[in-house]
PDB file of C-alpha atoms in Angstrom:
ATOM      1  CA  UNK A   1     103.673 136.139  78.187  1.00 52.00           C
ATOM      2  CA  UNK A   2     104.160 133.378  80.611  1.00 67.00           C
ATOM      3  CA  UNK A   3     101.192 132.252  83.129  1.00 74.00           C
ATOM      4  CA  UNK A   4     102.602 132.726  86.950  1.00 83.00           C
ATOM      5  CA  UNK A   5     102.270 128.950  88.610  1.00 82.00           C
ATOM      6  CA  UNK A   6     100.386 128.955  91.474  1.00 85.00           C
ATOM      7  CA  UNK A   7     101.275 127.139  94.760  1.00 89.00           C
ATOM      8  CA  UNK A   8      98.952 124.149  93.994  1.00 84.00           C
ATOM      9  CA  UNK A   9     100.813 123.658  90.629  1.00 84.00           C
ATOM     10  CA  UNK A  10     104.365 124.218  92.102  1.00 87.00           C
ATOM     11  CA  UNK A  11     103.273 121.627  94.639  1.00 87.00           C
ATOM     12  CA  UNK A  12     102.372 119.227  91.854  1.00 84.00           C
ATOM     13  CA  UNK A  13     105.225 119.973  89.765  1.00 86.00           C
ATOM     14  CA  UNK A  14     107.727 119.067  93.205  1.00 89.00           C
ATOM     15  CA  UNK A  15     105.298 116.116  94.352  1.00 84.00           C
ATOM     16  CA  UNK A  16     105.459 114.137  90.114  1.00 82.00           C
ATOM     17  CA  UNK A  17     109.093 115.285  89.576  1.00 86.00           C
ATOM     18  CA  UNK A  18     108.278 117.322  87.263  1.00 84.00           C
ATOM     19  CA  UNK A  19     110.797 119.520  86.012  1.00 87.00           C
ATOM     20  CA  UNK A  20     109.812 122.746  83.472  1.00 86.00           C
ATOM     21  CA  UNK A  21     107.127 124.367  82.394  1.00 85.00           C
ATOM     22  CA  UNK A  22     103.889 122.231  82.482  1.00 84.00           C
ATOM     23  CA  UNK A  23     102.128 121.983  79.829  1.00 87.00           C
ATOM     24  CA  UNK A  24      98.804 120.545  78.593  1.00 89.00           C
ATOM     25  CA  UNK A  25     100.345 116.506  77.887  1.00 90.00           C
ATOM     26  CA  UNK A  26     102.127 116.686  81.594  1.00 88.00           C
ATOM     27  CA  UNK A  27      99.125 118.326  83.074  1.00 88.00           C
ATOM     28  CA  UNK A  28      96.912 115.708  82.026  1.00 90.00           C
ATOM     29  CA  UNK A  29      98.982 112.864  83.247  1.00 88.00           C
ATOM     30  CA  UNK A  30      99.161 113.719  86.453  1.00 87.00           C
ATOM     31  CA  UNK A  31      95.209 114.236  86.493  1.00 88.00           C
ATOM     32  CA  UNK A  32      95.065 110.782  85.447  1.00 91.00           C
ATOM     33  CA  UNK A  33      97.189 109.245  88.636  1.00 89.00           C
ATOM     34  CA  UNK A  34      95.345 111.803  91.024  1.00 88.00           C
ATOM     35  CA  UNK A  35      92.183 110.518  89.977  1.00 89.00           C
ATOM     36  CA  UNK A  36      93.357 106.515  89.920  1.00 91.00           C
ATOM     37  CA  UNK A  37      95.177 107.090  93.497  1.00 91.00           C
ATOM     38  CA  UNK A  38      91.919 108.659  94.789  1.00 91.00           C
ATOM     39  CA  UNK A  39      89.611 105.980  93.530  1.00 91.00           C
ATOM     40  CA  UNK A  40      91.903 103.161  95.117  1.00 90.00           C
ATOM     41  CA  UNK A  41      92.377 104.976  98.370  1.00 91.00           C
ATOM     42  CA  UNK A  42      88.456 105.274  98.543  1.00 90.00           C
ATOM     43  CA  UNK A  43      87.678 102.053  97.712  1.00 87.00           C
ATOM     44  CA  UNK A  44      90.041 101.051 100.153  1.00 86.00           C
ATOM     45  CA  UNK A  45      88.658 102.983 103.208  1.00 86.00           C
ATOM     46  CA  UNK A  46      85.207 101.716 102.291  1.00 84.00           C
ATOM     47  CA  UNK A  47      86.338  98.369 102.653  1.00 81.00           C
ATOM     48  CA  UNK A  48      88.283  99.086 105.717  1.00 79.00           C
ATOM     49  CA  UNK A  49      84.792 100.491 107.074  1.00 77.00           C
ATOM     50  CA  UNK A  50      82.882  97.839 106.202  1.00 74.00           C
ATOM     51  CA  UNK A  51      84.980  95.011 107.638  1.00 72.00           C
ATOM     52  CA  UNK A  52      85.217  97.763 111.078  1.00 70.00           C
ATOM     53  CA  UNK A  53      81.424  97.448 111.153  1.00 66.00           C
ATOM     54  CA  UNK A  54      81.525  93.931 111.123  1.00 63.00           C
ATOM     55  CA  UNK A  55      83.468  93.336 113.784  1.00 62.00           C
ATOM     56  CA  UNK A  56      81.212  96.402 115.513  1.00 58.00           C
ATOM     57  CA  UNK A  57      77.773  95.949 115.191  1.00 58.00           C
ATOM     58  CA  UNK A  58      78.395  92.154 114.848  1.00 55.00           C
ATOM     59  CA  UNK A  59      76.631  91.706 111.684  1.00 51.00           C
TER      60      UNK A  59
END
């Protein structure tokens, strides 16, 4: 019997392109560029705080 995909999944599925079931291989993939695209987005706002509080608190 097949699993019913929840909303989250269906939204990854749409958001990746990815088109049929999704299975172990796919689902691992995209856990890989979530996890990449989160570590450069929050390395990116740390820098972006940093050089803020520079320019704030005039260090």
């Amino acid at each position: 019997m097949k699993a019913k995909e929840t909303r989250f999944e269906k939204y990854m599925k749409f958001w990746y392109g990815i088109s049929g079931p999704l299975d172990e291989q796919k689902r691992q993939v995209m856990n890989q560029i979530g996890n990449r695209a989160f570590f450069i987005f929050f390395l990116g706002m740390e820098c972006s705080i940093f050089n803020f509080s520079g320019f704030v608190f005039d260090v």
